[in-house]
Amino acid sequence: MLSRLAGMDAPLAILNTENKKGLALISAPLGYVIAMLAVPLAAILLISFWTQDFQTFDTTPTLNNYREAVTDPLYRELLFRSIRIAGLVTLVTVLLAFPIAYFISFHVAPSRKSLWLFLITIPFWTSYLIRVFLWKVILGFNGVLNSGLQTVGIIDEPLTFILYNANAVVITLAHAFAPFAILPIFVALEKIDRSLLEASQDLGESKLSTFFRVTLPLAMPGVVAAVLIVFIPTIGDYVTPRLVGGPDGLMIANMIQVQFLRLNNAPMGATLAVIAMVSVSLIALLFVALNRRYLRGPR
Amino acid sequence: MKSLRTYAILYLIFLYAPIALLPIFAFNDATIIAFPLSGFTTQWFTELPQIPALIDSVKNSLYIAVITAILSTLLGICAARAAAKYTFRFKRPIMGFIMVPLVLPEIIVAVSLLVILLQLGLSLGAGTVIMGHVLICTPFCIAILNSAFQNLDPAMEEAAIDLGETPWSTFRLVTLPLVSPAIISALLISFTISLDEFIIAFFLTGTEPTLPVYLWSQLRFPARIPVVMALGTILVAGSILLLILAEMMRRRGLRRAGLQDKGGFL
């Protein structure tokens, strides 16, 4: 109360102390992110212009790593494959997730919504490594799925197209990132004013056209968020391609790891990391730009 | 809307199918993970405590997870409090920047930290893993704590100040009790994330593996798979228990603030 009265006399001074107190409080987490993320990322960028000779860096700036990265067919293939797989994972995940988010938002009683959301998030919090490994066990040649289907008598020969290829990577990642896609879409759907849907139907639209002309455009901010939040981390996934991808399912992160930990070529690894990050950012920006008209409007 | 409900239930089955297999094969008396099941055994569980490397990795992981949970929750409290109570310059970009580790591919975080730590001449170990884990756990803590701090009624703190409490005693006696469920929830979630995290630990752990890094090394040996399943069962059961606790805390926090429950953690 006192502070408010004082504030009337000197609003600027109050604003100034507010500013200082806020900045003082935020400086700890901000400083941490700068020291542990911004500085290391800058270091990665710097090193990508260096070369390495066993343990020592040659710090003469050069573009050779980048030249090699864009001309070597192996690196190119890995990068394009990562983008392709991440894109496919995103498509599958978001398409599968949308009906769930819609169901929870529109057809679940408000008191039970948080229970549904909790049920969906639980598997996500359990060990990622174990989950990916379980998919390997499920999809394997003598795995759970094949042996199960054979025991029941649906198939005679084990299915071979489901492990050690890009399909397996897509299935596994779509499973792992499900809640990431559901939550933002759910939040966007919850914000939709239900009277708009009634108005649309009162004005003669069918249920289906109401969905496509009212509900979906209003849910687009959530869909865009879901796409970004699935696409960006999946492109750098290491565990899934390594465990279930086989030689044709390996992605750029596997090569980055090999460069850093096996080949002792940190500059090349750094270059690939920079290229991957730049590609992801460009694709993400392009995607946001394409959906600009859905993202404006009243909040 | 029957079909939508059927789809939702099938989707839940898809989500839970892999985890449901864990206990089935952890108690199965065969080294090959396949149907038909052969018999019941607890052999794989009794083998677990007899592996010294496993015990060491569990101890290492627990140590890392406890420190990570405390540090990232403290940083989360600072950020959430600043975001809820004060207006300051560049607030939105700063808050956005702090949340970046949430979406960045973990391999990028891992290699960039590795490079800088090696250049600084730090030796890899539990400390370096903690540095990385705090970075990725803090955004989750902020997400959980934000709503708690935002829901605080400023009149309560003002009343305490008017009644003669110092800012610090107000924080301790009024603010903290109101947000404590969210703080416990943030501690539990960051503990769980740190305990399960693999990539950053894989790059930064040095010669003392964490539990996931130890698990990774065992996945290569087919004979170890039943033991891995048993270990996985314990891990997943533990995670689910912690989550239910965290969710109960979150709900209690909402009730304390007298608010309607509007959804999950994020």
XYZ file of C-alpha atoms in Angstrom:
565
model
C 0.000 0.000 0.000
C 2.690 2.406 1.047
C 4.679 1.616 -2.034
C 1.650 2.382 -4.158
C 1.114 5.765 -2.527
C 4.766 6.569 -2.928
C 4.527 5.437 -6.496
C 2.036 8.192 -7.263
C 4.580 10.804 -6.325
C 7.505 9.249 -8.092
C 6.401 6.677 -10.640
C 9.689 6.895 -12.483
C 11.787 6.148 -9.417
C 9.604 3.140 -8.587
C 9.885 1.917 -12.132
C 13.614 2.264 -11.862
C 13.881 0.211 -8.661
C 11.483 -2.332 -10.199
C 13.809 -2.530 -13.152
C 16.836 -3.009 -10.920
C 15.231 -5.588 -8.643
C 13.953 -7.571 -11.605
C 17.291 -7.500 -13.363
C 19.105 -8.456 -10.142
C 16.844 -11.451 -9.699
C 17.029 -12.572 -13.312
C 20.808 -12.132 -13.499
C 21.514 -15.531 -11.877
C 19.576 -17.701 -14.368
C 20.500 -15.374 -17.241
C 24.180 -15.465 -16.341
C 24.041 -19.230 -16.159
C 22.523 -19.576 -19.625
C 25.055 -17.117 -21.050
C 27.996 -18.972 -19.480
C 26.762 -22.486 -20.212
C 25.008 -21.997 -23.548
C 25.786 -18.743 -25.337
C 29.552 -18.857 -24.728
C 29.857 -22.577 -25.639
C 27.782 -22.025 -28.797
C 30.062 -19.140 -29.760
C 33.043 -21.443 -29.126
C 31.540 -24.085 -31.433
C 31.126 -21.460 -34.140
C 34.737 -20.346 -33.678
C 36.171 -23.867 -33.708
C 34.288 -24.718 -36.887
C 36.745 -22.401 -38.687
C 39.766 -24.164 -37.192
C 41.474 -27.444 -37.951
C 42.728 -30.132 -35.602
C 45.928 -32.123 -35.670
C 45.518 -34.946 -33.122
C 45.159 -33.090 -29.808
C 46.130 -29.582 -30.855
C 44.045 -26.997 -32.673
C 45.389 -25.086 -35.634
C 43.707 -21.738 -35.103
C 44.273 -20.275 -38.566
C 40.756 -19.450 -39.749
C 39.717 -21.504 -42.761
C 36.536 -22.439 -44.598
C 37.869 -25.891 -45.461
C 35.564 -27.692 -43.033
C 32.527 -26.067 -44.596
C 33.802 -26.839 -48.082
C 34.264 -30.467 -47.113
C 30.877 -30.628 -45.384
C 28.952 -29.430 -48.440
C 30.937 -31.403 -51.026
C 31.376 -34.749 -49.274
C 28.360 -36.882 -50.315
C 28.306 -38.687 -46.941
C 27.826 -35.491 -44.901
C 25.306 -34.156 -47.401
C 23.335 -37.394 -47.361
C 23.287 -37.459 -43.538
C 22.090 -33.869 -43.316
C 19.340 -34.290 -45.918
C 18.285 -37.578 -44.342
C 18.096 -35.943 -40.906
C 15.900 -33.179 -42.292
C 13.731 -35.708 -44.157
C 13.304 -37.996 -41.145
C 12.659 -35.085 -38.769
C 10.077 -33.706 -41.213
C 8.343 -37.065 -41.497
C 8.395 -37.562 -37.721
C 6.893 -34.101 -37.266
C 4.137 -34.780 -39.801
C 3.228 -38.150 -38.286
C 3.426 -36.918 -34.696
C 1.310 -33.819 -35.238
C -1.305 -35.638 -37.359
C -1.640 -38.356 -34.719
C -1.648 -35.811 -31.897
C -4.264 -33.388 -33.194
C -7.308 -35.676 -32.711
C -6.162 -36.437 -29.165
C -5.808 -32.771 -28.266
C -9.210 -32.121 -29.894
C -10.798 -34.987 -28.011
C -9.474 -33.828 -24.631
C -10.370 -30.198 -25.231
C -13.863 -30.711 -26.684
C -15.133 -34.070 -25.454
C -13.654 -34.636 -22.005
C -15.394 -33.213 -18.942
C -13.360 -30.273 -17.518
C -12.780 -32.092 -14.232
C -11.135 -35.012 -16.017
C -8.951 -33.047 -18.456
C -5.907 -32.869 -16.209
C -6.099 -36.632 -15.620
C -5.974 -37.246 -19.385
C -3.055 -34.833 -19.814
C -1.247 -36.530 -16.947
C -1.785 -39.971 -18.511
C -0.346 -38.700 -21.794
C 2.733 -37.132 -20.213
C 3.714 -40.056 -17.941
C 5.484 -42.176 -20.599
C 7.409 -39.100 -21.704
C 9.016 -38.724 -18.272
C 10.288 -42.294 -18.115
C 13.815 -43.061 -19.286
C 14.219 -42.119 -22.948
C 16.998 -44.657 -23.405
C 14.812 -47.474 -22.089
C 11.889 -46.469 -24.313
C 14.007 -46.410 -27.472
C 15.601 -49.690 -26.507
C 12.121 -51.187 -26.010
C 11.200 -50.240 -29.569
C 14.278 -52.101 -30.753
C 13.102 -55.120 -28.791
C 9.567 -54.762 -30.171
C 10.488 -54.250 -33.825
C 13.401 -56.736 -34.014
C 13.676 -59.715 -36.382
C 13.022 -62.098 -33.480
C 11.341 -59.324 -31.547
C 8.104 -58.974 -29.649
C 5.991 -57.907 -32.618
C 7.235 -60.587 -35.021
C 7.205 -63.399 -32.471
C 3.798 -62.276 -31.213
C 2.277 -62.157 -34.688
C 3.840 -65.523 -35.515
C 2.511 -67.118 -32.322
C -0.981 -65.883 -33.125
C -0.524 -67.056 -36.711
C -1.047 -63.781 -38.576
C 2.332 -63.948 -40.338
C 4.580 -66.882 -41.252
C 7.834 -65.046 -41.886
C 9.184 -62.238 -39.652
C 8.571 -58.758 -41.038
C 11.909 -57.213 -41.989
C 10.900 -53.704 -43.053
C 10.379 -52.483 -39.491
C 13.847 -52.501 -37.901
C 17.224 -50.980 -38.815
C 15.867 -48.458 -41.287
C 14.310 -45.003 -41.400
C 10.790 -46.407 -40.720
C 11.864 -47.632 -37.306
C 13.365 -44.216 -36.533
C 10.115 -42.490 -37.495
C 7.935 -44.833 -35.391
C 10.186 -44.522 -32.359
C 10.533 -40.744 -32.501
C 6.818 -40.219 -33.169
C 6.177 -42.197 -30.002
C 8.781 -40.312 -27.977
C 7.593 -36.823 -28.946
C 3.828 -37.396 -28.716
C 3.189 -35.238 -25.628
C 5.307 -32.427 -27.053
C 2.826 -32.195 -29.917
C -0.361 -32.742 -27.924
C 0.176 -30.090 -25.230
C 0.560 -26.952 -27.407
C -2.356 -27.950 -29.653
C -4.477 -28.599 -26.575
C -3.642 -25.178 -25.150
C -4.600 -23.477 -28.440
C -7.889 -25.409 -28.646
C -8.748 -24.504 -25.038
C -8.424 -20.801 -25.899
C -11.053 -20.998 -28.656
C -14.235 -19.172 -27.724
C -16.923 -21.871 -28.017
C -19.563 -19.328 -29.021
C -17.707 -18.795 -32.323
C -18.431 -22.420 -33.198
C -22.109 -21.996 -32.348
C -22.248 -18.828 -34.417
C -20.746 -20.627 -37.385
C -23.345 -23.379 -37.200
C -26.171 -20.889 -36.653
C -25.038 -19.206 -39.869
C -25.498 -22.449 -41.762
C -22.062 -24.055 -41.792
C -21.987 -27.815 -41.294
C -19.993 -29.346 -38.445
C -17.215 -30.301 -40.844
C -16.925 -26.902 -42.499
C -17.026 -25.254 -39.057
C -14.038 -27.363 -38.129
C -12.070 -26.399 -41.225
C -13.099 -22.751 -41.369
C -13.215 -21.840 -37.666
C -11.628 -24.407 -35.352
C -8.553 -25.312 -37.385
C -7.447 -21.745 -38.245
C -7.842 -20.763 -34.596
C -5.837 -23.820 -33.507
C -2.998 -23.073 -35.944
C -0.766 -21.256 -33.417
C -0.765 -24.465 -31.374
C -0.054 -26.575 -34.449
C 2.850 -24.309 -35.427
C 4.267 -24.531 -31.893
C 3.872 -28.323 -31.960
C 5.656 -28.581 -35.317
C 8.611 -26.516 -34.098
C 8.877 -28.252 -30.739
C 8.981 -31.681 -32.437
C 11.056 -30.809 -35.504
C 13.932 -28.960 -33.842
C 14.988 -31.574 -31.260
C 14.361 -34.606 -33.505
C 16.793 -33.424 -36.152
C 19.575 -33.728 -33.588
C 18.527 -37.033 -32.096
C 21.343 -39.449 -31.396
C 19.957 -42.452 -29.504
C 17.119 -43.501 -31.799
C 19.025 -43.650 -35.104
C 21.884 -45.410 -33.345
C 19.701 -48.092 -31.732
C 16.989 -48.753 -34.321
C 18.176 -46.960 -37.473
C 20.733 -49.387 -38.863
C 23.221 -48.042 -41.423
C 20.475 -46.437 -43.544
C 18.840 -44.703 -40.619
C 21.849 -42.888 -39.149
C 21.502 -39.133 -38.775
C 23.712 -36.074 -38.454
C 24.012 -36.325 -34.650
C 25.658 -39.732 -34.988
C 28.280 -38.198 -37.277
C 28.816 -35.274 -34.898
C 29.465 -37.745 -32.074
C 31.892 -39.763 -34.224
C 33.821 -36.607 -35.162
C 34.134 -35.467 -31.542
C 34.710 -38.727 -29.686
C 36.153 -41.159 -32.250
C 37.941 -39.273 -35.023
C 39.275 -36.518 -32.750
C 38.133 -33.987 -35.291
C 36.260 -31.455 -33.167
C 36.382 -28.723 -35.867
C 34.559 -30.963 -38.367
C 32.045 -31.963 -35.686
C 31.558 -28.297 -34.837
C 31.048 -27.457 -38.513
C 28.386 -30.146 -38.873
C 26.701 -28.912 -35.669
C 26.667 -25.333 -36.988
C 25.301 -26.424 -40.370
C 22.602 -28.510 -38.687
C 21.590 -25.614 -36.426
C 21.519 -23.113 -39.264
C 19.425 -25.448 -41.449
C 16.978 -26.076 -38.605
C 16.645 -22.366 -37.898
C 16.088 -21.527 -41.572
C 13.424 -24.207 -41.972
C 11.749 -23.144 -38.731
C 11.723 -19.464 -39.786
C 10.350 -20.373 -43.209
C 7.614 -22.456 -41.609
C 6.633 -19.639 -39.248
C 6.627 -17.171 -42.145
C 4.335 -19.429 -44.186
C 1.888 -19.549 -41.274
C 2.138 -15.852 -40.479
C -1.521 -15.126 -41.138
C -2.631 -17.628 -38.488
C -0.248 -16.293 -35.870
C -1.455 -12.710 -35.864
C -4.831 -11.656 -34.592
C -6.222 -11.153 -31.116
C -4.636 -13.101 -28.323
C -17.989 -38.893 -30.999
C -17.487 -42.575 -30.170
C -14.843 -43.008 -32.856
C -12.755 -40.192 -31.389
C -12.866 -41.818 -27.940
C -11.873 -45.190 -29.443
C -8.967 -43.472 -31.184
C -7.912 -41.804 -27.933
C -7.882 -45.147 -26.127
C -5.908 -46.828 -28.945
C -3.461 -43.927 -28.793
C -2.984 -44.423 -25.051
C -2.324 -48.117 -25.688
C 0.296 -47.132 -28.302
C 1.872 -44.763 -25.765
C 1.998 -47.342 -22.982
C 2.720 -50.525 -24.985
C 6.529 -50.319 -24.769
C 6.557 -49.602 -21.026
C 4.010 -52.358 -20.386
C 6.422 -54.863 -21.921
C 9.139 -54.059 -19.377
C 7.729 -55.951 -16.368
C 6.446 -58.788 -18.587
C 9.928 -59.616 -19.828
C 11.727 -58.611 -16.636
C 9.995 -61.542 -14.916
C 10.287 -63.885 -17.922
C 12.569 -66.885 -17.550
C 14.390 -66.566 -20.908
C 17.333 -64.583 -22.211
C 15.585 -63.809 -25.527
C 12.961 -61.090 -25.470
C 10.176 -62.700 -27.537
C 6.852 -64.463 -27.288
C 5.789 -67.030 -26.187
C 6.739 -66.402 -22.539
C 8.556 -69.305 -20.915
C 8.148 -68.978 -17.152
C 8.233 -66.714 -14.106
C 11.504 -65.768 -12.437
C 12.908 -63.067 -10.192
C 16.454 -64.056 -11.104
C 17.159 -60.879 -13.116
C 16.218 -58.675 -10.183
C 18.358 -60.598 -7.689
C 21.332 -60.269 -10.044
C 21.137 -56.459 -10.019
C 22.666 -55.734 -6.576
C 25.599 -58.028 -7.392
C 26.986 -55.793 -10.152
C 29.434 -53.302 -8.563
C 29.661 -51.105 -11.694
C 25.883 -50.747 -11.638
C 25.813 -49.775 -7.968
C 28.509 -47.155 -8.573
C 26.622 -45.684 -11.514
C 23.415 -45.508 -9.468
C 25.226 -43.658 -6.673
C 26.802 -41.281 -9.191
C 23.443 -40.614 -10.880
C 21.636 -40.007 -7.584
C 24.325 -37.545 -6.482
C 24.139 -35.691 -9.815
C 20.330 -35.671 -9.803
C 20.042 -34.285 -6.253
C 22.497 -31.429 -6.856
C 20.946 -30.693 -10.262
C 17.438 -30.580 -8.788
C 18.463 -28.127 -6.059
C 20.456 -25.798 -8.346
C 17.956 -25.734 -11.213
C 15.029 -25.157 -8.850
C 16.895 -22.245 -7.230
C 17.593 -20.706 -10.648
C 13.966 -21.421 -11.599
C 12.698 -19.602 -8.493
C 14.782 -16.506 -9.371
C 13.495 -16.459 -12.942
C 9.847 -17.180 -12.125
C 9.823 -14.610 -9.312
C 11.407 -11.962 -11.536
C 8.960 -12.710 -14.344
C 5.907 -12.570 -12.085
C 6.724 -9.624 -9.831
C 8.843 -7.165 -11.721
C 8.810 -5.385 -15.010
C 12.280 -4.792 -16.344
C 13.946 -3.931 -19.582
C 14.208 -6.680 -22.245
C 11.996 -8.930 -20.112
C 10.497 -10.935 -22.962
C 13.726 -11.611 -24.880
C 15.544 -12.491 -21.645
C 12.848 -14.945 -20.554
C 12.740 -16.436 -24.059
C 16.507 -16.837 -24.088
C 16.494 -18.673 -20.754
C 13.952 -21.150 -22.138
C 16.057 -21.928 -25.253
C 17.684 -25.114 -23.841
C 14.184 -26.632 -23.829
C 14.065 -26.816 -27.627
C 17.735 -27.032 -28.594
C 18.848 -30.513 -29.718
C 20.670 -32.046 -26.751
C 23.626 -33.112 -28.870
C 24.339 -29.436 -29.589
C 24.258 -28.575 -25.876
C 26.482 -31.573 -25.161
C 29.216 -30.930 -27.740
C 29.376 -27.189 -27.164
C 29.786 -27.716 -23.415
C 32.368 -30.422 -24.056
C 34.456 -28.097 -26.192
C 34.434 -25.223 -23.737
C 35.074 -27.414 -20.673
C 38.035 -29.118 -22.308
C 39.424 -25.761 -23.423
C 39.150 -24.498 -19.846
C 41.095 -27.556 -18.765
C 38.353 -28.883 -16.493
C 38.354 -32.637 -16.013
C 35.140 -34.412 -16.933
C 33.104 -35.953 -14.149
C 30.020 -35.529 -12.003
C 30.558 -31.763 -11.810
C 30.518 -31.239 -15.563
C 27.420 -33.424 -15.956
C 25.692 -31.310 -13.297
C 26.558 -28.131 -15.262
C 24.844 -29.540 -18.346
C 21.864 -30.959 -16.489
C 21.159 -27.701 -14.645
C 21.072 -25.967 -18.023
C 18.358 -28.255 -19.455
C 16.376 -28.669 -16.199
C 16.033 -24.961 -15.382
C 13.493 -24.226 -18.179
C 11.277 -27.057 -16.919
C 11.482 -25.676 -13.374
C 10.587 -22.199 -14.646
C 7.581 -23.599 -16.531
C 6.303 -25.266 -13.353
C 7.097 -22.377 -11.002
C 5.817 -19.627 -13.318
C 2.150 -20.402 -12.804
C 2.601 -20.651 -9.025
C 4.302 -17.246 -8.794
C 1.883 -15.690 -11.253
C -1.092 -16.901 -9.202
C 0.198 -15.268 -6.023
C -2.081 -12.508 -4.840
C 0.198 -9.440 -4.357
C -2.181 -8.187 -1.652
C -0.953 -10.959 0.674
C 2.660 -9.785 0.508
C 1.646 -6.144 0.785
C -0.416 -6.961 3.883
C 2.601 -8.643 5.490
C 4.794 -5.615 4.744
C 2.106 -3.274 6.112
C 1.977 -5.365 9.274
C 5.673 -4.770 9.836
C 7.408 -7.771 8.296
C 10.688 -7.255 6.461
C 10.830 -8.224 2.759
C 12.831 -11.339 3.649
C 10.505 -12.486 6.445
C 7.539 -11.789 4.155
C 9.077 -14.021 1.535
C 9.776 -16.743 4.108
C 6.455 -16.580 5.982
C 3.972 -15.707 3.228
C 5.351 -16.318 -0.254
C 7.298 -19.508 0.302
C 4.480 -21.506 1.942
C 2.148 -20.531 -0.916
C 4.549 -21.673 -3.649
C 6.145 -24.600 -1.804
C 4.059 -27.281 -3.582
C 5.294 -25.959 -6.933
C 8.870 -25.910 -5.595
C 8.624 -29.555 -4.528
C 7.100 -30.380 -7.900
C 9.990 -28.613 -9.692
C 12.542 -30.458 -7.521
C 10.974 -33.820 -8.361
C 10.716 -33.132 -12.086
C 14.294 -31.899 -12.451
C 15.500 -34.862 -10.366
C 13.667 -37.213 -12.762
C 15.023 -35.491 -15.881
C 18.597 -35.575 -14.593
C 18.325 -39.226 -13.552
C 17.123 -40.250 -17.034
C 19.218 -37.925 -19.186
C 21.662 -39.699 -21.482
C 23.271 -37.585 -24.225
C 24.793 -34.826 -22.095
C 25.970 -37.370 -19.523
C 27.418 -39.511 -22.330
C 29.610 -36.632 -23.504
C 30.489 -35.074 -20.150
C 30.737 -37.965 -17.720
C 34.383 -38.951 -18.227
C 35.351 -42.210 -16.536
C 32.519 -42.401 -13.978
C 29.373 -43.382 -15.888
C 25.915 -42.311 -14.796
C 23.169 -44.938 -14.753
C 21.930 -44.252 -18.327
C 25.518 -44.271 -19.636
C 26.099 -47.606 -17.875
C 22.846 -48.923 -19.369
C 23.977 -47.817 -22.832
C 27.201 -49.790 -22.445
C 25.200 -52.902 -21.541
C 22.805 -52.737 -24.505
C 25.495 -54.184 -26.762
C 25.504 -57.535 -24.951
C 22.459 -59.693 -25.756
C 23.018 -61.780 -22.618
C 22.570 -58.664 -20.434
C 19.196 -57.730 -21.888
C 16.989 -59.448 -19.251
C 18.959 -57.640 -16.528
C 18.479 -54.376 -18.434
C 14.736 -55.081 -18.534
C 14.693 -55.639 -14.774
C 16.641 -52.440 -14.178
C 14.334 -50.595 -16.589
C 11.302 -51.827 -14.678
C 12.659 -50.385 -11.437
C 13.622 -47.103 -13.130
C 10.261 -46.615 -14.829
C 8.331 -47.566 -11.682
C 10.450 -45.055 -9.739
C 9.876 -42.305 -12.313
C 6.122 -42.877 -12.320
C 6.047 -42.753 -8.521
C 7.971 -39.448 -8.495
C 5.647 -38.028 -11.168
C 2.498 -38.932 -9.273
C 4.023 -37.207 -6.235
C 4.880 -34.144 -8.321
C 1.375 -34.031 -9.806
C -0.206 -34.304 -6.344
C 1.976 -31.420 -5.190
C 1.012 -29.325 -8.195
C -2.687 -29.906 -7.527
C -2.305 -29.103 -3.848
C -0.596 -25.872 -4.869
C -3.514 -24.956 -7.117
C -6.004 -25.692 -4.355
C -4.013 -23.558 -1.933
C -4.180 -20.688 -4.380
C -7.916 -21.391 -4.772
C -7.702 -21.928 -8.524
C -9.262 -24.231 -11.081
C -7.018 -26.952 -12.450
C -6.323 -26.165 -16.069
C -3.894 -28.810 -17.219
C -0.501 -30.429 -16.822
C 3.015 -29.307 -16.096
C 3.921 -27.464 -19.222
